[in-house]
Each structure stands twice: as structure tokens, then as C-alpha cells.
Amino acid sequence: MIDEMVRKPGPWLSTQKDTGIIISSRVRLARNIAGFRFPGWADEQEAICLCEDLRNALVALPAIADSDPICFDMNSLPPVDKDILKERHLISNELALKGAGSALIVARDEHVGAMINEEDHLRLQAISPGLNLKAVWEKINNVDTQLENRFEYAFSSRLGYLTACPTNVGTGLRASVMMHLSGLRLLNEIDAVIRGLDKMGFAVRGLLGEGSEANGNMFQISNQGTLGETEMQILDNLVEIVEEVAGHEQNARERLMCDQRTYLHDQVARALGVLMFARMLSSTEAIDLLSGLRLGVELAIIRGLSVMDINEIMLLTQPGHLQKMSAKILSIRERDEIRSKIVAEKLKNVHMCD
Amino acid sequence: MIDEMVRKPGPWLSTQKDTGIIISSRVRLARNIAGFRFPGWADEQEAICLCEDLRNALVALPAIADSDPICFDMNSLPPVDKDILKERHLISNELALKGAGSALIVARDEHVGAMINEEDHLRLQAISPGLNLKAVWEKINNVDTQLENRFEYAFSSRLGYLTACPTNVGTGLRASVMMHLSGLRLLNEIDAVIRGLDKMGFAVRGLLGEGSEANGNMFQISNQGTLGETEMQILDNLVEIVEEVAGHEQNARERLMCDQRTYLHDQVARALGVLMFARMLSSTEAIDLLSGLRLGVELAIIRGLSVMDINEIMLLTQPGHLQKMSAKILSIRERDEIRSKIVAEKLKNVHMCD
């Protein structure tokens, strides 16, 4: 299954045309089953039994069964395969570190799934390209409702859903939107925007989630609070702020096009030049340079490349994907060399527009 | 005259084939005329009179008259023209800041000349491509001997030639060799080499002389002492150390070719990629990147370019040359744009060999 998956980005990402500033919307719900200890406290046998029950229930739910789901057992999954699932944002670092009794259930097109026995018994998650939070929420809410018919959730009438970490208590909802903010970065305005978001109570994270750097000018903006607001309020607030940030980014891009055209073209052209010429590329550098290309494509400065091509290059040059496709474990040095070859091959017909 | 000069590097630099690690050899002699105050103490009228006398004598000397000499009066020379002479290593910053009573006399092929009323009354100088110190010394010694028939130098039988700055007293000789040490830089061994040279009493300076950075991995190695050694001892010591450093650099290049081929090709290819693609290039960045190209040409990793081409690009993209050829004063931003266009045009048929 992984072998099939590894050659392309998740089909959910290809269902829409070029996505622009807002890359994707994601919602996850933290849920626990009443009467069972949280994963961090349960013994292995308890985790294995509950995992089995949850898995069987999940794949049978109409909302998931229709999507031809796949199961990945953390106990039997090779490290490279775990890396691939992490690179595709399907599992967290924390789940990857687990063994027996932890699993991922995911629709074949990767748009909906559940981590079992990560920090909580269940992390239901759904994703969609573009700004689409309400639809994503409905999808995951549907899964949640169907599952609630089968299991009794740990729930307090005063606090709401109970979770292993107090930051998730209440709705258990984390909604996040991935944005590409390279215009604000080029104008050195990104830090002010992030400080503003932080003050307003939104979390800003990097491409790979909690604790990751904002590689490639990709920022995940999400709600911090899960308590004292309804799901709809959380989503409405996030949509509002995301649209505002997208407006700032759009404005930054227009200013670059009008007032700093040469600087903009220089940055895009340099990214293209290094990606085409380098003989060794780290995955961090590749992602940063691909951000320049993404901006170039979106502003029609570059021809011969689509945003979908960039998404594909970004994913396929990640360490896990690279090693899986090479069918062997590679040193960092070997990966950097192979990565540069793949990138140069994919970009061989790409040109600056002027 | 400047208009003619500005289009090409000094003919002296083109008289030899690709020069490799050792770019050029230079010797200068500091001399003062007995009975006249040093330039820093003389009044303007005194400086003007002496300058006139020295200039007339210099252009009439057989060793200089044969080379069709040109005079540049610092008083009437526009700032851009002074920049050009600095960029061609014909005058120092200090001379450029002077006005009436200071001048440069230089052979049309730029291989021999004299600064009048810089820090000393006379700075006789000669240059040649490659490691050629003895021949350069003979050239300038010849000028010095012919001039000594016409003027009485300030000389002490105990100290030797007297100079404005005590560091030049004695022989008044500074011999220097320009080296391109990019192999040692790529292997992070350059700092150890520079510390060693310093301990052994040699000065190491950047491309543009005293106080300048080692842009483009270009290093000027010169004698520090002028007292207590004969001219021949000074030159012999410098030749010996330069040959040793060249050996280290050669060894570094061989190790790069054998053990770190991909890293070497990566560095050269990235330099080429950025130079071809950038839309804005500072002169510092251009020089640094051209160092990568120079190494690539010398190690036959790049085709379609010679070391002479690189020398030409390096010189013609300097701020003074760039503005003279554009026939107007340009902002830094405008220069960076024009520089990138010139470089891209010159490199359009250049390729990596593999």
C-alpha cells in the first residue's frame, strides 16, 4: 500500500486547481472512550484490545467504509514507512514512536482518517485543499457522530470531551489552515503578522506541525482554545483570521509586483537557478527554494510548472519518500544527491517568463 | 584615456595564458626626495611643484617613456575615474582622496607606474601575471635607478630609505603576490594557512589591499618587514612561502577532485546557477561566485569560459567600470541590476561539463 502511495501526493491534494495562498484546511477531534485509561496510562494489552475494537468500528462506519480505508499498525510498520506517513501529514511524531496497540486508519484518498492510541484514544482527522473548514468539519463530525453510536466517549457535562492533555479539553477540536506566506516573508512583514496572530490567541506552526520551523514559508494557523466556545465559533474565528492574513499576503504580493518587481524576479530566478544547478540539496533547502518557485508560478513569473508539480516535488523529495522510491536506506549525503537529481529532472523545462 | 581603458582588463593581465592559483606578482618601492617635506606635512604649493618635477622626470625616464605613459592628475579626475583606477589596482584609496599635487603615472599597458604624493613622494610599482617577482623587481629597480640619477632620495646610511610611515623604512619594498585559494576555503583550511603566514611574518590582505576582505577567495600575501633584510632576501622569502601555499592549495584541489567530487561540483554549479539566474548582483557577491567559476574552469568542470573571461567579468562589473560604461552615475540598486545582466550575457554559453 505504501509502495503505491509513495509515488504521488495524496489524491485529496490533486482534486482542486492551483490553490494559491491557502494550501489546505484540516480539522481534528480528540476523543477518548469512557472506562478506558488514556493511552499514556494504559498497559499494552489494554491498548491492543481497544485499538482492535476502534479499528473494526472505524472501518465499518459508513463515513469511512465508502472511502476504501487502509490500516497501518504502528507495531509492524518499518521506520521508513512511518516517515512517509509523517511526511504526508497522516500521523504525528508521537504516533510514529508508538508500537503495539497504536494504528492509523485512513481513507485511500487520504482526506479522512483516525490515529488510534496516540495521546488520546482517537484523533479523528480530515483535510481538504483550499479554505474549506466547514466542509471538513462536517466530514469529521459525521464520522464522530457515527462512532458515538458505537462507543461511549469520556465526557463531562461541565468540561465537555475529556482529553489526555488539558489544552484539548472541551470541544477537542483543533482546526488549522496551511498558508504559503512568501510575499510577507520577502517584505520582512511576516514576524509582525505572526506576533499579531499570537496575541489574538491563534497558534502558528511550521509545515510539519508542533515545534517545526516555518520551512518554505508555510505556516499552519490554528485555534489555541478548545474550551468555552462552540465548534462553529472556533471555525468562524479561524476562517475570519485566515481570510485577513490571506488579504495581507495578497497585498504584499501586489506591492512586490508593482514596486519591487526586480527584487521579486531576482528571488524567484535565484531559487530556480539553485534548484536546477545544485548537486546536493537538503530537504530544508529544497522546501525553501520551492517556496520561491511556488510564488513564481502563482504570479506567472515562471512557466513550465504548476503548483501541483511543486506539491509533488516537495513531497517526493522528503527523506522517507526518497528512500522508499530508491528501495533502500540512504545516508543524508546520498539523499541530498538523489534529491538534487530528481529536482533538476522535474525542472528541466522550466523557464523564467521574461 | 579612461574611456579606452575601461573596456578591458589591463593588457599586462592578458599577456599570459590561464594563470591558475597564483594570479599576479607586484612590487612597490616607497621613496622620498631629500629636502622636501613628506606629503602629509607639505603645503599645497610645495606638493604641486614637486609633483610637476617628478612627473616630468618619470615620463622622460627610458624605463617608462618606452611604455607610452599616461598621467592622471588627482585634482581634475572625476570620482568615477578614480574608482576605475582603484579597481584596476593602479591607485590606492589614499591617493584617490588627494587633490592638487597628487598624480598617477602609468604605462599604457598598466604594468608599471608611480603614484606621486600619496603617503610618500613616490610609490613606484610594477606588476606581472603569475609568480614573477624577480622580473617585476628588476623592472621597478630599473626605474628606481634611473630616477636616482635625477633626484636625491631621502636616505640614511643607518636606516636606509626614509619613509612617512616607519613600517616602510629600510628597503621601502613591499612585494606581494595575489593568490586564488578557493580549494583551501572549500575545505575550511584557509584560516589555519592565514594564521601560519601571520606567525611567519607575512601580511595577508584581501583583493583590494589593506583593510579589505578576502572577497572571491583572493588573498594578497606580502612581506611585513622592510628593515634588516636585503631586497633579494625579501623576494626569496616571499617566493618560497608563496610556492608552499600554492602547494597546499593544489593539494586541496586534488583532495576535492578525488574525495569530494560531488561537493566540489555542487559548489561550482551553484555559483554558475546563481550568476546566470540572478536579477540583482552586488559586486561582492559577484566576486565570490566568480571565484567558484574560476575554480570550475581551472579544474575543467566548466566549459565555455576561460580564466581571462572571468578576469574581464570581475573587473568590468566593478562599480566604477560599470558606471563609466553606462556613461552615468548609477544607484547601488541600478548597478546590481546592470551587473546581473552583463554577467548573464557573458555566461550564456557556459555549461557544466557533466
Tab-separated table of N, CA and C in Angstrom, chain B residues 51-181:
chain	number	residue	atom	x	y	z
B	51	CYS	N	55.386	67.526	-7.505
B	51	CYS	CA	54.628	66.606	-8.369
B	51	CYS	C	54.973	66.871	-9.834
B	52	GLU	N	55.005	68.138	-10.190
B	52	GLU	CA	55.337	68.549	-11.563
B	52	GLU	C	56.739	68.046	-11.943
B	53	ASP	N	57.697	68.286	-11.057
B	53	ASP	CA	59.076	67.857	-11.318
B	53	ASP	C	59.167	66.335	-11.474
B	54	LEU	N	58.508	65.623	-10.559
B	54	LEU	CA	58.577	64.152	-10.579
B	54	LEU	C	57.915	63.591	-11.828
B	55	ARG	N	56.777	64.152	-12.150
B	55	ARG	CA	56.052	63.688	-13.333
B	55	ARG	C	56.898	63.858	-14.600
B	56	ASN	N	57.471	65.061	-14.756
B	56	ASN	CA	58.291	65.322	-15.943
B	56	ASN	C	59.489	64.377	-16.006
B	57	ALA	N	60.058	64.135	-14.837
B	57	ALA	CA	61.212	63.233	-14.811
B	57	ALA	C	60.790	61.807	-15.153
B	58	LEU	N	59.688	61.383	-14.552
B	58	LEU	CA	59.239	59.994	-14.739
B	58	LEU	C	58.926	59.688	-16.199
B	59	VAL	N	58.145	60.553	-16.830
B	59	VAL	CA	57.734	60.240	-18.213
B	59	VAL	C	58.927	60.286	-19.166
B	60	ALA	N	59.992	60.918	-18.731
B	60	ALA	CA	61.185	61.006	-19.588
B	60	ALA	C	62.174	59.860	-19.348
B	61	LEU	N	61.972	59.116	-18.246
B	61	LEU	CA	62.886	58.000	-17.966
B	61	LEU	C	62.782	56.955	-19.062
B	62	PRO	N	63.908	56.450	-19.563
B	62	PRO	CA	63.832	55.424	-20.610
B	62	PRO	C	62.928	54.257	-20.206
B	63	ALA	N	63.019	53.814	-18.937
B	63	ALA	CA	62.241	52.647	-18.496
B	63	ALA	C	60.736	52.893	-18.556
B	64	ILE	N	60.322	54.159	-18.568
B	64	ILE	CA	58.883	54.464	-18.603
B	64	ILE	C	58.486	55.078	-19.938
B	65	ALA	N	59.321	55.913	-20.479
B	65	ALA	CA	58.991	56.613	-21.731
B	65	ALA	C	58.641	55.622	-22.837
B	66	ASP	N	59.336	54.489	-22.870
B	66	ASP	CA	59.103	53.476	-23.911
B	66	ASP	C	57.718	52.856	-23.830
B	67	SER	N	57.087	52.957	-22.663
B	67	SER	CA	55.818	52.250	-22.493
B	67	SER	C	54.620	53.184	-22.692
B	68	ASP	N	54.880	54.341	-23.350
B	68	ASP	CA	53.792	55.242	-23.717
B	68	ASP	C	52.958	55.633	-22.485
B	69	PRO	N	53.575	56.312	-21.517
B	69	PRO	CA	52.909	56.545	-20.230
B	69	PRO	C	51.753	57.555	-20.299
B	70	ILE	N	50.839	57.410	-19.347
B	70	ILE	CA	49.690	58.317	-19.214
B	70	ILE	C	49.765	58.944	-17.822
B	71	CYS	N	49.349	60.218	-17.716
B	71	CYS	CA	49.295	60.899	-16.418
B	71	CYS	C	47.850	61.112	-15.997
B	72	PHE	N	47.566	60.829	-14.755
B	72	PHE	CA	46.253	61.168	-14.199
B	72	PHE	C	46.467	62.095	-13.009
B	73	ASP	N	45.947	63.300	-13.113
B	73	ASP	CA	46.074	64.293	-12.052
B	73	ASP	C	44.899	64.126	-11.084
B	74	MET	N	45.171	63.869	-9.812
B	74	MET	CA	44.082	63.612	-8.857
B	74	MET	C	43.167	64.817	-8.691
B	75	ASN	N	43.682	65.997	-9.027
B	75	ASN	CA	42.893	67.211	-8.856
B	75	ASN	C	41.753	67.308	-9.855
B	76	SER	N	41.991	66.813	-11.064
B	76	SER	CA	40.994	67.017	-12.112
B	76	SER	C	40.243	65.735	-12.458
B	77	LEU	N	40.581	64.649	-11.776
B	77	LEU	CA	39.993	63.363	-12.146
B	77	LEU	C	38.616	63.191	-11.485
B	78	PRO	N	37.571	62.924	-12.270
B	78	PRO	CA	36.238	62.702	-11.678
B	78	PRO	C	36.253	61.472	-10.753
B	79	PRO	N	35.383	61.471	-9.737
B	79	PRO	CA	35.346	60.348	-8.783
B	79	PRO	C	35.214	58.978	-9.457
B	80	VAL	N	34.389	58.880	-10.480
B	80	VAL	CA	34.214	57.580	-11.137
B	80	VAL	C	35.524	57.112	-11.759
B	81	ASP	N	36.290	58.049	-12.324
B	81	ASP	CA	37.572	57.676	-12.928
B	81	ASP	C	38.553	57.214	-11.849
B	82	LYS	N	38.500	57.875	-10.687
B	82	LYS	CA	39.339	57.414	-9.574
B	82	LYS	C	38.943	55.993	-9.164
B	83	ASP	N	37.628	55.736	-9.131
B	83	ASP	CA	37.171	54.377	-8.798
B	83	ASP	C	37.741	53.357	-9.780
B	84	ILE	N	37.735	53.718	-11.048
B	84	ILE	CA	38.246	52.799	-12.073
B	84	ILE	C	39.719	52.494	-11.833
B	85	LEU	N	40.508	53.534	-11.531
B	85	LEU	CA	41.938	53.314	-11.274
B	85	LEU	C	42.138	52.463	-10.023
B	86	LYS	N	41.281	52.659	-9.022
B	86	LYS	CA	41.362	51.813	-7.820
B	86	LYS	C	41.020	50.368	-8.163
B	87	GLU	N	39.940	50.199	-8.931
B	87	GLU	CA	39.505	48.836	-9.283
B	87	GLU	C	40.561	48.101	-10.104
B	88	ARG	N	41.386	48.880	-10.823
B	88	ARG	CA	42.466	48.266	-11.618
B	88	ARG	C	43.764	48.167	-10.821
B	89	HIS	N	43.684	48.449	-9.516
B	89	HIS	CA	44.853	48.371	-8.609
B	89	HIS	C	45.959	49.330	-9.001
B	90	LEU	N	45.608	50.429	-9.681
B	90	LEU	CA	46.640	51.378	-10.099
B	90	LEU	C	46.857	52.459	-9.053
B	91	ILE	N	45.820	52.804	-8.302
B	91	ILE	CA	45.991	53.784	-7.221
B	91	ILE	C	45.381	53.223	-5.939
B	92	SER	N	45.809	53.773	-4.818
B	92	SER	CA	45.280	53.378	-3.516
B	92	SER	C	44.100	54.291	-3.165
B	93	ASN	N	43.329	53.843	-2.182
B	93	ASN	CA	42.287	54.698	-1.625
B	93	ASN	C	42.855	56.042	-1.208
B	94	GLU	N	44.031	55.974	-0.586
B	94	GLU	CA	44.630	57.195	-0.059
B	94	GLU	C	44.941	58.192	-1.170
B	95	LEU	N	45.486	57.715	-2.292
B	95	LEU	CA	45.775	58.642	-3.391
B	95	LEU	C	44.482	59.212	-3.973
B	96	ALA	N	43.448	58.341	-4.053
B	96	ALA	CA	42.176	58.785	-4.634
B	96	ALA	C	41.581	59.953	-3.841
B	97	LEU	N	41.868	59.995	-2.534
B	97	LEU	CA	41.309	61.059	-1.690
B	97	LEU	C	42.060	62.383	-1.841
B	98	LYS	N	43.214	62.357	-2.528
B	98	LYS	CA	44.029	63.564	-2.652
B	98	LYS	C	43.585	64.419	-3.834
B	99	GLY	N	44.043	65.642	-3.829
B	99	GLY	CA	43.687	66.553	-4.921
B	99	GLY	C	44.940	67.104	-5.588
B	100	ALA	N	45.038	68.430	-5.646
B	100	ALA	CA	46.153	69.086	-6.329
B	100	ALA	C	47.489	68.603	-5.776
B	101	GLY	N	48.437	68.311	-6.672
B	101	GLY	CA	49.764	67.892	-6.249
B	101	GLY	C	49.933	66.391	-6.134
B	102	SER	N	48.876	65.649	-6.443
B	102	SER	CA	48.993	64.190	-6.431
B	102	SER	C	48.613	63.655	-7.805
B	103	ALA	N	49.314	62.611	-8.227
B	103	ALA	CA	49.075	62.113	-9.587
B	103	ALA	C	49.489	60.652	-9.711
B	104	LEU	N	49.002	60.035	-10.779
B	104	LEU	CA	49.447	58.691	-11.162
B	104	LEU	C	50.089	58.788	-12.538
B	105	ILE	N	51.253	58.183	-12.667
B	105	ILE	CA	51.874	57.984	-13.985
B	105	ILE	C	51.832	56.495	-14.219
B	106	VAL	N	51.314	56.078	-15.371
B	106	VAL	CA	51.235	54.637	-15.602
B	106	VAL	C	51.481	54.305	-17.074
B	107	ALA	N	52.194	53.215	-17.301
B	107	ALA	CA	52.412	52.737	-18.659
B	107	ALA	C	51.061	52.387	-19.276
B	108	ARG	N	50.960	52.532	-20.592
B	108	ARG	CA	49.680	52.259	-21.251
B	108	ARG	C	49.207	50.824	-21.011
B	109	ASP	N	50.124	49.896	-20.886
B	109	ASP	CA	49.703	48.511	-20.625
B	109	ASP	C	49.571	48.236	-19.116
B	110	GLU	N	49.727	49.276	-18.305
B	110	GLU	CA	49.448	49.237	-16.871
B	110	GLU	C	50.408	48.367	-16.065
B	111	HIS	N	51.515	47.917	-16.650
B	111	HIS	CA	52.372	47.003	-15.894
B	111	HIS	C	53.376	47.730	-15.010
B	112	VAL	N	53.555	49.027	-15.238
B	112	VAL	CA	54.490	49.775	-14.398
B	112	VAL	C	53.971	51.209	-14.239
B	113	GLY	N	54.234	51.794	-13.061
B	113	GLY	CA	53.730	53.145	-12.841
B	113	GLY	C	54.248	53.716	-11.538
B	114	ALA	N	53.751	54.908	-11.218
B	114	ALA	CA	54.159	55.541	-9.965
B	114	ALA	C	53.036	56.428	-9.449
B	115	MET	N	52.759	56.313	-8.152
B	115	MET	CA	51.867	57.279	-7.507
B	115	MET	C	52.741	58.391	-6.944
B	116	ILE	N	52.373	59.625	-7.234
B	116	ILE	CA	53.138	60.775	-6.739
B	116	ILE	C	52.362	61.444	-5.598
B	117	ASN	N	53.081	61.717	-4.515
B	117	ASN	CA	52.469	62.352	-3.346
B	117	ASN	C	51.259	61.600	-2.800
B	118	GLU	N	51.430	60.306	-2.643
B	118	GLU	CA	50.463	59.546	-1.835
B	118	GLU	C	50.959	59.722	-0.399
B	119	GLU	N	51.252	58.690	0.329
B	119	GLU	CA	51.802	58.843	1.677
B	119	GLU	C	53.276	59.281	1.599
B	120	ASP	N	53.963	58.770	0.569
B	120	ASP	CA	55.337	59.188	0.283
B	120	ASP	C	55.349	59.977	-1.029
B	121	HIS	N	56.483	60.639	-1.284
B	121	HIS	CA	56.570	61.384	-2.552
B	121	HIS	C	56.370	60.461	-3.738
B	122	LEU	N	56.915	59.257	-3.611
B	122	LEU	CA	56.846	58.327	-4.743
B	122	LEU	C	56.515	56.921	-4.269
B	123	ARG	N	55.601	56.310	-4.939
B	123	ARG	CA	55.372	54.875	-4.787
B	123	ARG	C	55.528	54.281	-6.185
B	124	LEU	N	56.709	53.757	-6.448
B	124	LEU	CA	56.956	53.123	-7.751
B	124	LEU	C	56.364	51.722	-7.702
B	125	GLN	N	55.684	51.307	-8.759
B	125	GLN	CA	55.041	49.994	-8.700
B	125	GLN	C	55.075	49.284	-10.054
B	126	ALA	N	55.214	47.967	-9.987
B	126	ALA	CA	55.185	47.157	-11.210
B	126	ALA	C	54.446	45.860	-10.914
B	127	ILE	N	53.842	45.302	-11.922
B	127	ILE	CA	53.013	44.106	-11.745
B	127	ILE	C	53.166	43.193	-12.942
B	128	SER	N	52.927	41.912	-12.723
B	128	SER	CA	53.050	40.932	-13.803
B	128	SER	C	52.153	39.748	-13.470
B	129	PRO	N	51.596	39.056	-14.467
B	129	PRO	CA	50.785	37.878	-14.145
B	129	PRO	C	51.665	36.733	-13.639
B	130	GLY	N	51.064	35.833	-12.864
B	130	GLY	CA	51.785	34.655	-12.369
B	130	GLY	C	52.805	35.003	-11.295
B	131	LEU	N	53.643	34.033	-10.955
B	131	LEU	CA	54.692	34.245	-9.943
B	131	LEU	C	55.951	34.669	-10.670
B	132	ASN	N	56.268	35.949	-10.555
B	132	ASN	CA	57.262	36.557	-11.433
B	132	ASN	C	57.979	37.682	-10.705
B	133	LEU	N	58.215	37.486	-9.388
B	133	LEU	CA	58.659	38.602	-8.554
B	133	LEU	C	60.008	39.178	-8.968
B	134	LYS	N	60.931	38.303	-9.360
B	134	LYS	CA	62.264	38.789	-9.698
B	134	LYS	C	62.228	39.712	-10.924
B	135	ALA	N	61.483	39.308	-11.935
B	135	ALA	CA	61.379	40.126	-13.145
B	135	ALA	C	60.702	41.463	-12.835
B	136	VAL	N	59.676	41.401	-11.973
B	136	VAL	CA	58.963	42.619	-11.599
B	136	VAL	C	59.904	43.535	-10.809
B	137	TRP	N	60.648	42.915	-9.919
B	137	TRP	CA	61.620	43.679	-9.140
B	137	TRP	C	62.662	44.345	-10.055
B	138	GLU	N	63.145	43.622	-11.036
B	138	GLU	CA	64.144	44.207	-11.943
B	138	GLU	C	63.575	45.397	-12.696
B	139	LYS	N	62.340	45.252	-13.103
B	139	LYS	CA	61.654	46.332	-13.820
B	139	LYS	C	61.619	47.596	-12.956
B	140	ILE	N	61.170	47.437	-11.723
B	140	ILE	CA	60.968	48.618	-10.877
B	140	ILE	C	62.315	49.131	-10.353
B	141	ASN	N	63.253	48.223	-10.179
B	141	ASN	CA	64.592	48.614	-9.744
B	141	ASN	C	65.257	49.469	-10.826
B	142	ASN	N	64.984	49.134	-12.043
B	142	ASN	CA	65.483	49.883	-13.190
B	142	ASN	C	64.939	51.320	-13.180
B	143	VAL	N	63.627	51.431	-12.972
B	143	VAL	CA	63.001	52.762	-12.878
B	143	VAL	C	63.650	53.535	-11.729
B	144	ASP	N	63.803	52.848	-10.594
B	144	ASP	CA	64.344	53.462	-9.388
B	144	ASP	C	65.771	53.974	-9.630
B	145	THR	N	66.575	53.167	-10.271
B	145	THR	CA	67.978	53.535	-10.527
B	145	THR	C	68.062	54.728	-11.476
B	146	GLN	N	67.233	54.696	-12.525
B	146	GLN	CA	67.232	55.813	-13.476
B	146	GLN	C	66.789	57.111	-12.795
B	147	LEU	N	65.813	56.969	-11.881
B	147	LEU	CA	65.293	58.161	-11.221
B	147	LEU	C	66.309	58.707	-10.213
B	148	GLU	N	67.066	57.816	-9.601
B	148	GLU	CA	68.047	58.211	-8.601
B	148	GLU	C	69.171	59.051	-9.232
B	149	ASN	N	69.328	58.963	-10.564
B	149	ASN	CA	70.296	59.822	-11.261
B	149	ASN	C	69.813	61.264	-11.338
B	150	ARG	N	68.479	61.432	-11.187
B	150	ARG	CA	67.897	62.762	-11.351
B	150	ARG	C	67.573	63.429	-10.017
B	151	PHE	N	67.259	62.630	-8.991
B	151	PHE	CA	66.852	63.182	-7.687
B	151	PHE	C	67.705	62.581	-6.582
B	152	GLU	N	67.842	63.356	-5.510
B	152	GLU	CA	68.496	62.789	-4.342
B	152	GLU	C	67.422	62.276	-3.397
B	153	TYR	N	67.407	60.968	-3.148
B	153	TYR	CA	66.398	60.373	-2.262
B	153	TYR	C	66.714	60.670	-0.805
B	154	ALA	N	65.686	60.716	0.025
B	154	ALA	CA	65.867	60.811	1.477
B	154	ALA	C	66.376	59.453	1.946
B	155	PHE	N	67.600	59.432	2.434
B	155	PHE	CA	68.259	58.152	2.717
B	155	PHE	C	69.151	58.305	3.939
B	156	SER	N	69.126	57.313	4.816
B	156	SER	CA	70.007	57.313	5.978
B	156	SER	C	70.905	56.095	5.866
B	157	SER	N	72.185	56.301	6.084
B	157	SER	CA	73.096	55.157	5.929
B	157	SER	C	72.828	54.112	7.002
B	158	ARG	N	72.194	54.533	8.108
B	158	ARG	CA	71.893	53.583	9.164
B	158	ARG	C	70.570	52.857	8.899
B	159	LEU	N	69.553	53.625	8.471
B	159	LEU	CA	68.201	53.059	8.334
B	159	LEU	C	67.850	52.636	6.912
B	160	GLY	N	68.464	53.266	5.929
B	160	GLY	CA	68.085	53.013	4.542
B	160	GLY	C	67.163	54.124	4.044
B	161	TYR	N	66.250	53.789	3.127
B	161	TYR	CA	65.337	54.805	2.589
B	161	TYR	C	64.375	55.256	3.676
B	162	LEU	N	64.209	56.588	3.776
B	162	LEU	CA	63.312	57.135	4.806
B	162	LEU	C	61.910	57.282	4.222
B	163	THR	N	60.899	56.936	5.012
B	163	THR	CA	59.513	56.962	4.518
B	163	THR	C	58.602	57.596	5.564
B	164	ALA	N	57.408	58.022	5.125
B	164	ALA	CA	56.461	58.706	6.016
B	164	ALA	C	56.029	57.774	7.151
B	165	CYS	N	55.823	56.504	6.827
B	165	CYS	CA	55.405	55.545	7.849
B	165	CYS	C	56.594	54.641	8.180
B	166	PRO	N	56.906	54.475	9.487
B	166	PRO	CA	58.094	53.696	9.866
B	166	PRO	C	58.073	52.250	9.345
B	167	THR	N	56.876	51.712	9.055
B	167	THR	CA	56.825	50.318	8.583
B	167	THR	C	57.446	50.153	7.200
B	168	ASN	N	57.733	51.257	6.508
B	168	ASN	CA	58.324	51.145	5.178
B	168	ASN	C	59.801	51.509	5.145
B	169	VAL	N	60.310	52.017	6.259
B	169	VAL	CA	61.713	52.438	6.316
B	169	VAL	C	62.633	51.244	6.022
B	170	GLY	N	63.738	51.536	5.329
B	170	GLY	CA	64.715	50.480	5.023
B	170	GLY	C	64.789	50.308	3.518
B	171	THR	N	64.275	49.185	3.064
B	171	THR	CA	64.250	48.984	1.607
B	171	THR	C	63.106	49.759	0.951
B	172	GLY	N	62.080	50.077	1.744
B	172	GLY	CA	60.894	50.710	1.155
B	172	GLY	C	60.158	49.753	0.225
B	173	LEU	N	60.508	48.488	0.334
B	173	LEU	CA	59.980	47.485	-0.610
B	173	LEU	C	58.781	46.732	-0.035
B	174	ARG	N	57.715	46.687	-0.785
B	174	ARG	CA	56.624	45.773	-0.468
B	174	ARG	C	56.397	44.907	-1.705
B	175	ALA	N	56.612	43.630	-1.556
B	175	ALA	CA	56.360	42.686	-2.646
B	175	ALA	C	55.115	41.907	-2.273
B	176	SER	N	54.216	41.691	-3.208
B	176	SER	CA	53.015	40.927	-2.870
B	176	SER	C	52.599	40.048	-4.035
B	177	VAL	N	51.961	38.962	-3.661
B	177	VAL	CA	51.507	38.007	-4.668
B	177	VAL	C	50.019	37.761	-4.425
B	178	MET	N	49.219	37.876	-5.483
B	178	MET	CA	47.782	37.621	-5.366
B	178	MET	C	47.524	36.151	-5.679
B	179	MET	N	46.845	35.478	-4.741
B	179	MET	CA	46.574	34.048	-4.917
B	179	MET	C	45.083	33.762	-4.820
B	180	HIS	N	44.647	32.778	-5.566
B	180	HIS	CA	43.240	32.354	-5.520
B	180	HIS	C	43.188	31.021	-4.773
B	181	LEU	N	42.690	31.083	-3.526
B	181	LEU	CA	42.798	29.922	-2.638
B	181	LEU	C	41.431	29.308	-2.333
